[in-house]
Amino acid sequence: MAEKAIMKGNEALAEAALRAGCRFFSGYPITPQTEVLEYLSWRMSEVGGELIQTEDELTGLHMLIGASLAGSRVLSTSAGPGFALFHEGISYICGCEIPAVLVDVQRVGGACGGISASQGDYEEVTHGGGNGDSQYVVLTPASVQEEVDMMKEAYEIAEKYRNPVVILTDAIIGQMMEGITLPDFADIDIDKFDYTYKELKDGEDGIQRGGYPGQGFPAYAAHMGAKYKAMKEAEQRWENIEVSDADVVCVAYGISSRVCKEAVRKARAKGIKLGLIRLITAWPFPEKAFAEINPDCKGLLAVEMSIKGQMVPDIKLATKCNMPVYGYFSLDVVPDADVVVETAEKIIAGTCEEV
Amino acid sequence: MLKEIICAGFGGQGIITTGILISYCAFETGSQFTWYPSYGAEMRGGTANCTIKISDEEIASPLAKDIDILIAMNGPAIDKFESSLRPGGYLFVNSSLITDRVYRNDVNVIEVDTAALAEEANNPKGANIAMIGALIKKTGIMTFEGCSDAIEKYFTEHGKAKFNEANQAALKIGYNKF
C-alpha cells in the first residue's frame, strides 16, 4: 500500500527500487551512498531478492548483466570514484541492450576526492558513457520524493529502450530526510520479455538470439542511432519557473536547483525578473525548455557545485550560442540564494563576466 | 514561516534522534521539513549535529544559515553555533552539563536541566525528549498534542512501544517546567 514515511534520500531510493520491482543489487559501498547498501542488506531479503556486495564496482556492474538478462530489475549505486569503474560495464550494457538502473550519489573532487557534497560528475555521467557510442538517459532528482518517483520511471525507460538509465543525485539529497509518499509494490513478471533467459522447453537448444548476431555493424549502427535519436526526442524533462518574462534565467539541477527556486522567489520580491530552468534530465539535455524563455533575456546563469561549470557547453548548444552564459560555481558548498540574486543583478547591470 | 534549528552535542547523546523526533513532529503536524546530518568520521564521544528546517512552504537548501533555534547539549555546541544564531533566536542549553557560561544578550537563553527532568520522569534516557518538551513550550513552533502523538508513533513504529509511557512522561515534564 502507498504510505507516508520519513526517510533519508539514499534509503528512500533503495526502498523505491524494491517497490518498483528491483530484486537484484550488486555493488560496493562508498560515502555518501553507503546507506543504499546498508538498507538493502536487510531489506532485500525481506522481499525475496538478492544483494551481493562485490569486491569492487566493476564486478558489481558486470554481475547485473546476468541478472538483467534473466529478466530481473537490477540496481547498482556508487559515488564518483566508483562510478568511474562503471564505465566499462556501461559500454557493455549499452552495446548489448540490457536494461539496468544505476545511481551516482555525487561527492567532491577528482581521484578519491572527499566525502562532502558536490556536482562534479555531470560530464562523467552525462557525456562519459563508455567506449563505442554508449549513451543513456540521466535523471536528476531534486528532493527525496523525486528519488522515489524517478526509480519507477527509470525502470520503465530502461525497459522501453533496453538501455541503462542513470540517476544522478548528490550527497545532500542522499543524506537528507524529507517526508515522502511511497508507492505500492509493483508486480513484475520476469518473463515478460522475449529476449531474457527462460527455462528451456522440449526441443529448444537455449542459444540466445538477442541483439544483432551476424548482421554486422551497419545494421547495429542504424538501430542504435535511431534509438538514441528517439530517446533524445521523447525523454527530455524539465521544470520551467517564471522564464517567459525573465531578464535572467538560472539553469540548475539537483540541490542547486532548489536554491535557485528560492532565489527566484527572493528576486521577484525585489522586482528582479529571475527565472529558472530546472533540468530533470541531464541527458537528453532539455533543449526544448529554452524555447520558452523571454527572447529579450539578458543572460543565462548556470548554477552548479563544480569547478568548471560542466553544464555550460550543453547550455550553449541548446541556445545555439545565441545568449550570454554566466556562472556561479560553488564546488563543495551548497550555492547561496542571495549570491544567485546578486549575480543576476550584476548580469542585468552588465558588470558580470561571461563564462 | 521558516524555522532553522540546529541540534548539537556529543555522539551518543541522542542528537541525531532528537533531530529526527523534531522532524517527525513537524511531519505529523502537517509542516514541510528537511533534516540533514553532519556525516563523516562521527563517533561516540565525538561531536554530532543535525539541522532541521521547518516551514509551511517548500524548503530550498536543508543547510542552515541564520539559526532560529540552537539546542546545545554540550559546551562545544555553543562554541561552534552560538554566533550563527539570529538576534532574537532561542538558545536551549543543557544545563546538566553546561554551567557558568556567559551567553550573547540578544538571544533568548533557556537553561534546561535535562538530566534532572529525565530523573523526575523516571526515564534516565529521556533527557533529549525533556528538551523537546521545553523547546515546543518556549517557542510554540508546534503543538504539544501533535508532538506527543508523533513521538509515540515514532517509537511504536521502531519497535520501542514499551518506552512510550516513560517518553511521554519526559515530554510532559519538560513542557510543564517552562
Short mmCIF file of C-alpha atoms in Angstrom, two decimals:
data_model
loop_
_atom_site.label_atom_id
_atom_site.label_comp_id
_atom_site.label_asym_id
_atom_site.label_seq_id
_atom_site.Cartn_x
_atom_site.Cartn_y
_atom_site.Cartn_z
CA MET A 1 0.00 0.00 0.00
CA ALA A 2 1.12 3.55 -0.68
CA GLU A 3 2.32 5.01 2.61
CA LYS A 4 3.74 8.16 4.13
CA ALA A 5 7.21 7.93 5.59
CA ILE A 6 10.23 9.95 6.67
CA MET A 7 13.39 8.67 5.05
CA LYS A 8 16.88 9.66 4.00
CA GLY A 9 17.31 10.10 0.26
CA ASN A 10 19.53 7.03 -0.01
CA GLU A 11 17.14 4.81 1.93
CA ALA A 12 14.09 6.14 0.10
CA LEU A 13 15.79 5.41 -3.22
CA ALA A 14 16.57 1.85 -2.08
CA GLU A 15 13.02 1.21 -0.86
CA ALA A 16 11.60 2.72 -4.04
CA ALA A 17 13.75 0.38 -6.14
CA LEU A 18 12.26 -2.63 -4.34
CA ARG A 19 8.76 -1.25 -4.78
CA ALA A 20 9.49 -0.76 -8.48
CA GLY A 21 10.30 -4.48 -8.65
CA CYS A 22 14.11 -4.50 -8.28
CA ARG A 23 15.19 -7.89 -6.94
CA PHE A 24 18.94 -7.84 -7.62
CA PHE A 25 21.63 -5.49 -6.35
CA SER A 26 25.35 -5.93 -6.79
CA GLY A 27 27.80 -3.22 -5.87
CA TYR A 28 30.16 -1.72 -3.36
CA PRO A 29 29.68 0.83 -0.56
CA ILE A 30 31.12 4.34 -0.76
CA THR A 31 30.22 7.52 1.14
CA PRO A 32 27.81 9.26 0.58
CA GLN A 33 25.89 6.35 -0.96
CA THR A 34 26.56 3.64 1.66
CA GLU A 35 23.06 3.75 3.16
CA VAL A 36 21.71 2.23 -0.07
CA LEU A 37 23.69 -0.99 0.57
CA GLU A 38 23.14 -0.83 4.31
CA TYR A 39 19.38 -0.59 3.83
CA LEU A 40 19.17 -3.23 1.11
CA SER A 41 21.43 -5.60 3.10
CA TRP A 42 18.46 -6.43 5.35
CA ARG A 43 15.53 -5.22 3.29
CA MET A 44 16.30 -7.06 0.03
CA SER A 45 15.94 -10.50 1.64
CA GLU A 46 12.56 -9.49 3.10
CA VAL A 47 11.18 -9.11 -0.42
CA GLY A 48 12.87 -12.27 -1.72
CA GLY A 49 15.64 -10.61 -3.74
CA GLU A 50 19.42 -10.91 -3.79
CA LEU A 51 22.06 -8.43 -2.67
CA ILE A 52 25.73 -9.10 -3.31
CA GLN A 53 28.49 -6.85 -2.01
CA THR A 54 31.12 -7.44 -4.67
CA GLU A 55 34.89 -6.92 -4.35
CA ASP A 56 34.63 -3.71 -6.36
CA GLU A 57 32.28 -1.63 -8.50
CA LEU A 58 33.49 -3.21 -11.73
CA THR A 59 32.35 -6.67 -10.68
CA GLY A 60 29.16 -5.22 -9.24
CA LEU A 61 28.24 -3.75 -12.57
CA HIS A 62 29.05 -6.88 -14.55
CA MET A 63 27.01 -9.11 -12.23
CA LEU A 64 23.96 -7.01 -13.07
CA ILE A 65 24.21 -8.10 -16.67
CA GLY A 66 23.41 -11.72 -15.89
CA ALA A 67 20.55 -10.87 -13.56
CA SER A 68 19.05 -8.42 -16.03
CA LEU A 69 19.31 -10.95 -18.88
CA ALA A 70 17.37 -13.34 -16.66
CA GLY A 71 14.60 -10.72 -16.54
CA SER A 72 15.17 -9.18 -13.11
CA ARG A 73 15.03 -5.46 -12.49
CA VAL A 74 18.57 -4.67 -11.31
CA LEU A 75 20.34 -1.85 -9.46
CA SER A 76 23.85 -0.72 -8.65
CA THR A 77 24.79 2.51 -6.93
CA SER A 78 28.00 4.39 -6.23
CA ALA A 79 29.64 7.80 -5.93
CA GLY A 80 32.01 9.39 -8.47
CA PRO A 81 35.16 7.31 -7.79
CA GLY A 82 33.16 4.08 -8.06
CA PHE A 83 31.13 5.33 -10.98
CA ALA A 84 34.44 5.75 -12.84
CA LEU A 85 34.74 1.96 -12.66
CA PHE A 86 31.19 1.57 -14.01
CA HIS A 87 32.07 2.86 -17.46
CA GLU A 88 33.46 -0.39 -18.89
CA GLY A 89 30.31 -2.19 -17.84
CA ILE A 90 28.10 0.64 -19.05
CA SER A 91 29.53 0.26 -22.53
CA TYR A 92 28.75 -3.46 -22.40
CA ILE A 93 25.23 -2.85 -21.08
CA CYS A 94 24.50 -0.24 -23.76
CA GLY A 95 26.06 -2.30 -26.53
CA CYS A 96 24.15 -5.44 -25.60
CA GLU A 97 20.93 -3.51 -24.96
CA ILE A 98 20.42 -4.59 -21.39
CA PRO A 99 18.05 -2.66 -19.08
CA ALA A 100 19.61 -1.56 -15.79
CA VAL A 101 19.31 1.31 -13.33
CA LEU A 102 22.49 2.88 -11.92
CA VAL A 103 22.89 5.69 -9.42
CA ASP A 104 25.67 8.20 -8.78
CA VAL A 105 25.41 9.99 -5.41
CA GLN A 106 27.97 12.69 -6.22
CA ARG A 107 30.75 13.66 -3.82
CA VAL A 108 33.54 16.20 -4.16
CA GLY A 109 36.79 16.07 -6.05
CA GLY A 110 38.80 14.06 -8.52
CA ALA A 111 40.69 10.84 -7.69
CA CYS A 112 39.36 9.73 -4.29
CA GLY A 113 38.22 13.29 -3.59
CA GLY A 114 36.41 13.90 -0.33
CA ILE A 115 33.09 12.84 1.14
CA SER A 116 31.32 16.20 1.12
CA ALA A 117 28.72 17.23 -1.42
CA SER A 118 29.41 18.37 -4.97
CA GLN A 119 28.09 18.21 -8.52
CA GLY A 120 31.37 17.46 -10.24
CA ASP A 121 30.28 14.26 -12.02
CA TYR A 122 27.97 15.87 -14.59
CA GLU A 123 30.32 15.33 -17.51
CA GLU A 124 31.49 11.93 -16.26
CA VAL A 125 27.95 10.65 -16.07
CA THR A 126 26.21 12.59 -18.83
CA HIS A 127 28.86 12.53 -21.52
CA GLY A 128 31.31 9.93 -20.16
CA GLY A 129 29.36 6.88 -21.22
CA GLY A 130 31.75 4.16 -22.25
CA ASN A 131 33.65 3.18 -25.36
CA GLY A 132 31.75 2.70 -28.60
CA ASP A 133 28.92 5.24 -28.73
CA SER A 134 27.21 4.35 -25.48
CA GLN A 135 24.51 6.73 -24.27
CA TYR A 136 21.76 6.63 -21.67
CA VAL A 137 19.08 8.77 -20.06
CA VAL A 138 20.26 10.65 -16.94
CA LEU A 139 17.61 11.66 -14.39
CA THR A 140 18.38 14.38 -11.81
CA PRO A 141 16.20 14.30 -8.67
CA ALA A 142 15.95 17.43 -6.50
CA SER A 143 14.12 16.00 -3.50
CA VAL A 144 13.74 12.77 -1.57
CA GLN A 145 10.28 12.34 -3.13
CA GLU A 146 11.83 12.58 -6.59
CA GLU A 147 14.41 9.93 -5.62
CA VAL A 148 11.38 7.72 -5.05
CA ASP A 149 9.33 8.72 -8.08
CA MET A 150 12.25 8.55 -10.51
CA MET A 151 13.10 4.97 -9.60
CA LYS A 152 9.92 3.60 -11.14
CA GLU A 153 10.32 5.93 -14.10
CA ALA A 154 13.94 4.81 -14.54
CA TYR A 155 12.99 1.14 -14.85
CA GLU A 156 10.24 1.99 -17.34
CA ILE A 157 12.65 4.00 -19.52
CA ALA A 158 15.35 1.30 -19.20
CA GLU A 159 12.98 -1.41 -20.40
CA LYS A 160 11.31 0.73 -23.04
CA TYR A 161 14.66 1.26 -24.81
CA ARG A 162 16.55 -1.80 -23.50
CA ASN A 163 19.21 0.58 -22.21
CA PRO A 164 20.64 1.61 -18.85
CA VAL A 165 19.27 4.67 -17.05
CA VAL A 166 21.36 6.64 -14.54
CA ILE A 167 20.02 8.65 -11.63
CA LEU A 168 22.49 11.48 -10.97
CA THR A 169 21.99 12.74 -7.44
CA ASP A 170 24.23 14.24 -4.77
CA ALA A 171 25.34 13.90 -1.15
CA ILE A 172 22.83 16.46 0.10
CA ILE A 173 19.75 14.80 -1.44
CA GLY A 174 21.15 11.38 -0.49
CA GLN A 175 21.79 12.26 3.16
CA MET A 176 18.82 14.50 3.93
CA MET A 177 15.45 13.34 5.24
CA GLU A 178 12.11 14.60 3.99
CA GLY A 179 8.55 13.42 4.27
CA ILE A 180 7.60 11.20 1.35
CA THR A 181 4.85 9.04 -0.07
CA LEU A 182 6.00 5.58 -1.11
CA PRO A 183 4.17 3.84 -3.94
CA ASP A 184 2.67 0.36 -3.84
CA PHE A 185 4.81 -2.65 -4.74
CA ALA A 186 4.79 -3.26 -8.50
CA ASP A 187 4.07 -6.75 -9.71
CA ILE A 188 6.82 -7.54 -12.23
CA ASP A 189 6.73 -10.62 -14.45
CA ILE A 190 10.41 -11.51 -15.02
CA ASP A 191 9.46 -13.50 -18.12
CA LYS A 192 7.67 -10.64 -19.87
CA PHE A 193 10.42 -10.06 -22.47
CA ASP A 194 11.22 -12.50 -25.28
CA TYR A 195 14.96 -11.76 -25.07
CA THR A 196 15.54 -12.92 -21.48
CA TYR A 197 16.77 -16.36 -20.40
CA LYS A 198 13.98 -18.78 -19.60
CA GLU A 199 13.53 -22.39 -18.70
CA LEU A 200 14.02 -24.48 -21.83
CA LYS A 201 11.08 -26.29 -23.38
CA ASP A 202 11.49 -29.69 -25.06
CA GLY A 203 13.45 -29.41 -28.32
CA GLU A 204 14.90 -25.93 -27.58
CA ASP A 205 18.67 -25.50 -27.76
CA GLY A 206 18.95 -22.49 -25.43
CA ILE A 207 21.10 -20.44 -27.79
CA GLN A 208 20.33 -16.75 -27.31
CA ARG A 209 19.35 -14.87 -30.45
CA GLY A 210 19.06 -11.39 -28.95
CA GLY A 211 20.84 -8.39 -30.45
CA TYR A 212 22.36 -8.36 -33.90
CA PRO A 213 24.40 -11.52 -34.34
CA GLY A 214 25.74 -11.90 -37.86
CA GLN A 215 24.23 -8.66 -39.15
CA GLY A 216 27.38 -6.54 -38.76
CA PHE A 217 27.95 -3.00 -37.59
CA PRO A 218 25.95 -1.13 -40.28
CA ALA A 219 22.68 -2.70 -39.11
CA TYR A 220 23.70 -2.21 -35.49
CA ALA A 221 24.62 1.45 -36.09
CA ALA A 222 21.32 2.21 -37.80
CA HIS A 223 19.41 0.56 -34.98
CA MET A 224 21.31 2.23 -32.13
CA GLY A 225 21.35 5.61 -33.90
CA ALA A 226 17.57 5.52 -34.29
CA LYS A 227 17.19 4.51 -30.65
CA TYR A 228 19.36 7.35 -29.29
CA LYS A 229 17.52 9.80 -31.54
CA ALA A 230 14.16 8.59 -30.24
CA MET A 231 15.41 8.92 -26.65
CA LYS A 232 16.65 12.43 -27.31
CA GLU A 233 13.32 13.46 -28.78
CA ALA A 234 10.98 11.78 -26.31
CA GLU A 235 12.77 11.82 -22.96
CA GLN A 236 13.68 15.48 -22.33
CA ARG A 237 12.33 16.51 -18.94
CA TRP A 238 12.50 19.90 -17.23
CA GLU A 239 10.64 22.33 -14.99
CA ASN A 240 10.45 25.97 -16.07
CA ILE A 241 9.74 28.61 -13.44
CA GLU A 242 8.90 32.20 -14.47
CA VAL A 243 11.05 32.14 -17.63
CA SER A 244 8.70 33.85 -20.10
CA ASP A 245 9.36 37.41 -18.85
CA ALA A 246 12.72 36.81 -17.17
CA ASP A 247 15.72 39.10 -17.61
CA VAL A 248 17.99 36.37 -16.24
CA VAL A 249 17.28 32.63 -16.24
CA CYS A 250 19.13 30.24 -13.91
CA VAL A 251 19.93 26.76 -15.18
CA ALA A 252 20.45 24.18 -12.46
CA TYR A 253 19.66 20.65 -11.32
CA GLY A 254 19.51 18.72 -8.04
CA ILE A 255 20.32 20.56 -4.82
CA SER A 256 21.41 23.71 -6.71
CA SER A 257 18.00 23.95 -8.40
CA ARG A 258 16.27 24.06 -5.01
CA VAL A 259 18.41 27.07 -4.08
CA CYS A 260 17.66 28.71 -7.43
CA LYS A 261 13.94 28.26 -6.81
CA GLU A 262 14.36 30.17 -3.56
CA ALA A 263 16.44 32.78 -5.41
CA VAL A 264 13.61 33.27 -7.95
CA ARG A 265 11.19 33.98 -5.07
CA LYS A 266 13.64 36.38 -3.39
CA ALA A 267 14.48 38.17 -6.66
CA ARG A 268 10.84 38.56 -7.72
CA ALA A 269 10.03 40.05 -4.29
CA LYS A 270 12.69 42.71 -5.04
CA GLY A 271 11.32 43.31 -8.56
CA ILE A 272 14.15 41.46 -10.31
CA LYS A 273 12.84 39.26 -13.11
CA LEU A 274 14.67 36.00 -12.42
CA GLY A 275 13.57 32.63 -13.79
CA LEU A 276 14.77 29.04 -13.60
CA ILE A 277 15.16 26.10 -15.93
CA ARG A 278 15.48 23.03 -13.71
CA LEU A 279 16.92 20.04 -15.52
CA ILE A 280 15.05 16.84 -14.73
CA THR A 281 17.09 15.02 -17.37
CA ALA A 282 20.76 15.92 -17.91
CA TRP A 283 20.73 13.66 -20.97
CA PRO A 284 18.84 14.26 -23.10
CA PHE A 285 19.58 17.89 -22.23
CA PRO A 286 16.20 19.63 -22.19
CA GLU A 287 16.80 21.87 -25.22
CA LYS A 288 13.05 22.35 -25.61
CA ALA A 289 12.93 24.18 -22.28
CA PHE A 290 14.95 27.06 -23.75
CA ALA A 291 12.31 27.81 -26.39
CA GLU A 292 10.05 29.14 -23.61
CA ILE A 293 12.50 31.83 -22.43
CA ASN A 294 11.86 35.54 -22.92
CA PRO A 295 13.69 36.31 -26.23
CA ASP A 296 15.00 39.56 -24.71
CA CYS A 297 16.52 37.73 -21.75
CA LYS A 298 19.90 39.28 -20.87
CA GLY A 299 21.62 36.08 -19.94
CA LEU A 300 21.57 32.55 -18.60
CA LEU A 301 23.12 31.82 -15.20
CA ALA A 302 24.49 28.31 -14.72
CA VAL A 303 24.47 27.41 -11.00
CA GLU A 304 26.38 24.25 -10.18
CA MET A 305 28.55 22.81 -7.38
CA SER A 306 31.59 22.28 -9.60
CA ILE A 307 34.87 23.95 -10.60
CA LYS A 308 34.45 24.15 -14.36
CA GLY A 309 30.75 24.75 -14.81
CA GLN A 310 30.14 21.46 -16.53
CA MET A 311 26.66 22.25 -17.85
CA VAL A 312 27.88 25.32 -19.74
CA PRO A 313 28.67 23.61 -23.10
CA ASP A 314 25.24 21.96 -23.09
CA ILE A 315 23.57 25.30 -22.34
CA LYS A 316 25.46 27.00 -25.17
CA LEU A 317 24.49 24.25 -27.60
CA ALA A 318 20.86 24.32 -26.51
CA THR A 319 20.74 28.06 -27.25
CA LYS A 320 22.98 27.77 -30.33
CA CYS A 321 25.29 30.26 -28.55
CA ASN A 322 22.63 32.96 -29.00
CA MET A 323 22.52 34.07 -25.39
CA PRO A 324 25.33 35.07 -23.00
CA VAL A 325 26.04 32.46 -20.34
CA TYR A 326 27.27 33.32 -16.83
CA GLY A 327 28.23 31.06 -13.97
CA TYR A 328 28.11 30.63 -10.20
CA PHE A 329 30.10 27.51 -9.34
CA SER A 330 30.38 26.67 -5.64
CA LEU A 331 32.17 23.28 -5.71
CA ASP A 332 31.69 21.86 -2.18
CA VAL A 333 29.24 24.25 -0.58
CA VAL A 334 25.57 24.50 -1.43
CA PRO A 335 25.01 27.66 -3.50
CA ASP A 336 23.61 30.63 -1.61
CA ALA A 337 20.28 32.03 -2.87
CA ASP A 338 21.38 35.59 -2.02
CA VAL A 339 24.51 35.19 -4.16
CA VAL A 340 22.34 33.92 -7.04
CA VAL A 341 20.22 37.09 -6.77
CA GLU A 342 23.31 39.33 -6.54
CA THR A 343 24.81 37.68 -9.62
CA ALA A 344 21.55 38.19 -11.53
CA GLU A 345 21.64 41.88 -10.57
CA LYS A 346 25.20 42.14 -11.93
CA ILE A 347 24.18 40.45 -15.18
CA ILE A 348 21.34 42.95 -15.62
CA ALA A 349 23.73 45.83 -14.81
CA GLY A 350 26.22 44.50 -17.36
CA THR A 351 29.02 44.07 -14.80
CA CYS A 352 29.24 40.28 -14.80
CA GLU A 353 31.80 38.36 -16.84
CA GLU A 354 30.60 35.63 -19.20
CA VAL A 355 31.92 32.09 -18.86
CA MET B 1 7.30 30.77 8.38
CA LEU B 2 10.71 29.08 8.05
CA LYS B 3 12.42 27.90 11.25
CA GLU B 4 16.02 26.78 11.19
CA ILE B 5 17.05 24.52 14.06
CA ILE B 6 20.44 23.03 14.90
CA CYS B 7 20.75 20.25 17.39
CA ALA B 8 24.30 19.58 18.57
CA GLY B 9 26.22 17.71 21.26
CA PHE B 10 28.30 14.60 21.90
CA GLY B 11 27.84 11.48 19.80
CA GLY B 12 25.76 9.12 21.96
CA GLN B 13 23.61 11.89 23.48
CA GLY B 14 20.79 11.17 21.06
CA ILE B 15 21.48 14.24 18.91
CA ILE B 16 20.53 12.64 15.60
CA THR B 17 17.43 11.04 17.18
CA THR B 18 16.39 14.34 18.73
CA GLY B 19 16.54 15.90 15.27
CA ILE B 20 14.58 13.04 13.77
CA LEU B 21 11.93 13.33 16.51
CA ILE B 22 11.55 17.07 15.87
CA SER B 23 11.22 16.24 12.15
CA TYR B 24 8.56 13.63 12.92
CA CYS B 25 6.66 16.18 14.98
CA ALA B 26 6.79 18.65 12.07
CA PHE B 27 5.71 16.00 9.56
CA GLU B 28 2.84 14.71 11.66
CA THR B 29 1.58 18.23 12.35
CA GLY B 30 1.44 18.98 8.62
CA SER B 31 4.55 21.08 8.03
CA GLN B 32 7.26 20.68 5.43
CA PHE B 33 10.65 19.83 6.82
CA THR B 34 14.19 18.83 5.93
CA TRP B 35 16.66 17.03 8.21
CA TYR B 36 20.36 16.96 7.41
CA PRO B 37 23.08 15.25 9.45
CA SER B 38 26.73 16.03 9.93
CA TYR B 39 28.24 12.93 8.43
CA GLY B 40 31.73 11.56 8.10
CA ALA B 41 34.03 10.44 10.86
CA GLU B 42 31.44 10.84 13.63
CA MET B 43 31.73 8.56 16.65
CA ARG B 44 30.54 8.06 20.20
CA GLY B 45 32.12 10.76 22.33
CA GLY B 46 32.89 12.95 19.30
CA THR B 47 30.68 15.79 18.17
CA ALA B 48 27.45 15.31 16.27
CA ASN B 49 24.95 17.74 14.90
CA CYS B 50 21.98 17.88 12.60
CA THR B 51 19.99 20.65 11.00
CA ILE B 52 16.21 20.70 10.84
CA LYS B 53 14.26 23.20 8.80
CA ILE B 54 10.51 23.51 9.27
CA SER B 55 8.23 25.59 7.04
CA ASP B 56 4.74 25.91 5.60
CA GLU B 57 6.36 26.29 2.19
CA GLU B 58 8.83 24.42 0.02
CA ILE B 59 12.31 24.40 1.60
CA ALA B 60 15.33 25.14 -0.61
CA SER B 61 18.62 24.10 0.97
CA PRO B 62 18.47 21.80 4.01
CA LEU B 63 21.50 23.61 5.46
CA ALA B 64 21.06 26.48 7.91
CA LYS B 65 22.42 30.00 7.51
CA ASP B 66 20.77 32.04 10.25
CA ILE B 67 19.75 29.72 13.04
CA ASP B 68 16.45 30.42 14.84
CA ILE B 69 16.86 27.73 17.47
CA LEU B 70 20.02 26.08 18.80
CA ILE B 71 19.70 23.02 21.00
CA ALA B 72 23.10 22.72 22.68
CA MET B 73 23.61 19.52 24.59
CA ASN B 74 27.29 20.24 25.36
CA GLY B 75 29.78 23.12 25.55
CA PRO B 76 31.42 22.66 22.14
CA ALA B 77 27.97 23.01 20.53
CA ILE B 78 27.77 26.53 21.94
CA ASP B 79 31.33 27.35 20.84
CA LYS B 80 30.51 26.25 17.32
CA PHE B 81 27.00 27.58 16.70
CA GLU B 82 26.13 30.42 19.13
CA SER B 83 27.47 33.07 16.76
CA SER B 84 25.18 31.82 13.95
CA LEU B 85 22.01 32.40 15.96
CA ARG B 86 19.94 35.24 14.59
CA PRO B 87 19.18 38.06 17.07
CA GLY B 88 16.03 37.17 18.98
CA GLY B 89 16.63 33.47 18.41
CA TYR B 90 16.47 30.76 21.05
CA LEU B 91 19.42 29.05 22.72
CA PHE B 92 18.44 25.92 24.62
CA VAL B 93 21.28 24.98 26.94
CA ASN B 94 21.65 21.56 28.56
CA SER B 95 22.47 22.94 32.00
CA SER B 96 23.11 19.46 33.37
CA LEU B 97 26.45 19.62 31.55
CA ILE B 98 26.97 23.30 30.74
CA THR B 99 27.37 25.71 33.65
CA ASP B 100 28.94 29.09 34.32
CA ARG B 101 28.93 30.41 30.79
CA VAL B 102 28.21 33.87 29.53
CA TYR B 103 25.87 33.97 26.53
CA ARG B 104 25.00 36.55 23.91
CA ASN B 105 22.50 39.03 25.32
CA ASP B 106 20.48 39.41 22.10
CA VAL B 107 19.14 35.82 22.15
CA ASN B 108 16.71 34.03 24.46
CA VAL B 109 18.70 31.63 26.63
CA ILE B 110 16.74 28.78 28.20
CA GLU B 111 18.67 26.59 30.60
CA VAL B 112 17.20 23.09 30.78
CA ASP B 113 18.47 20.66 33.40
CA THR B 114 17.71 17.69 31.17
CA ALA B 115 19.21 15.06 33.48
CA ALA B 116 17.11 16.23 36.44
CA LEU B 117 13.97 16.32 34.30
CA ALA B 118 14.69 12.83 32.96
CA GLU B 119 15.15 11.59 36.51
CA GLU B 120 11.89 13.24 37.56
CA ALA B 121 10.20 11.39 34.67
CA ASN B 122 11.84 8.17 35.83
CA ASN B 123 13.32 7.88 32.33
CA PRO B 124 17.12 8.16 32.50
CA LYS B 125 17.42 8.04 28.70
CA GLY B 126 14.73 10.69 28.21
CA ALA B 127 16.92 13.81 28.60
CA ASN B 128 16.60 14.74 24.93
CA ILE B 129 12.82 14.24 24.96
CA ALA B 130 12.50 16.51 28.02
CA MET B 131 14.47 19.05 25.95
CA ILE B 132 11.90 18.75 23.13
CA GLY B 133 9.15 19.43 25.69
CA ALA B 134 10.90 22.64 26.73
CA LEU B 135 11.51 23.56 23.08
CA ILE B 136 7.88 23.39 21.98
CA LYS B 137 6.63 25.19 25.10
CA LYS B 138 9.05 28.13 24.81
CA THR B 139 8.95 28.58 21.03
CA GLY B 140 5.39 27.50 20.23
CA ILE B 141 6.58 26.11 16.87
CA MET B 142 4.40 23.00 17.26
CA THR B 143 1.52 21.88 19.48
CA PHE B 144 2.09 19.65 22.48
CA GLU B 145 -0.62 17.23 21.35
CA GLY B 146 0.82 16.93 17.84
CA CYS B 147 4.32 16.23 19.16
CA SER B 148 3.06 13.83 21.80
CA ASP B 149 1.26 11.77 19.13
CA ALA B 150 4.21 11.92 16.74
CA ILE B 151 6.76 10.76 19.34
CA GLU B 152 4.52 7.91 20.42
CA LYS B 153 4.09 6.90 16.78
CA TYR B 154 7.83 7.06 16.12
CA PHE B 155 8.79 4.74 18.98
CA THR B 156 5.90 2.37 18.22
CA GLU B 157 6.99 2.12 14.57
CA HIS B 158 10.56 1.48 15.68
CA GLY B 159 9.63 -1.43 17.95
CA LYS B 160 10.07 0.57 21.15
CA ALA B 161 6.45 0.91 22.23
CA LYS B 162 7.32 -0.32 25.73
CA PHE B 163 9.09 3.02 26.33
CA ASN B 164 6.08 5.10 25.27
CA GLU B 165 4.87 5.84 28.78
CA ALA B 166 8.32 6.90 30.02
CA ASN B 167 8.94 9.02 26.92
CA GLN B 168 5.56 10.75 27.23
CA ALA B 169 6.36 11.47 30.89
CA ALA B 170 9.69 13.07 29.89
CA LEU B 171 8.00 15.19 27.21
CA LYS B 172 5.31 16.37 29.63
CA ILE B 173 7.75 17.24 32.42
CA GLY B 174 9.96 19.19 30.02
CA TYR B 175 6.89 21.00 28.69
CA ASN B 176 5.37 21.82 32.08
CA LYS B 177 8.61 23.09 33.57
CA PHE B 178 8.58 26.19 31.36
#
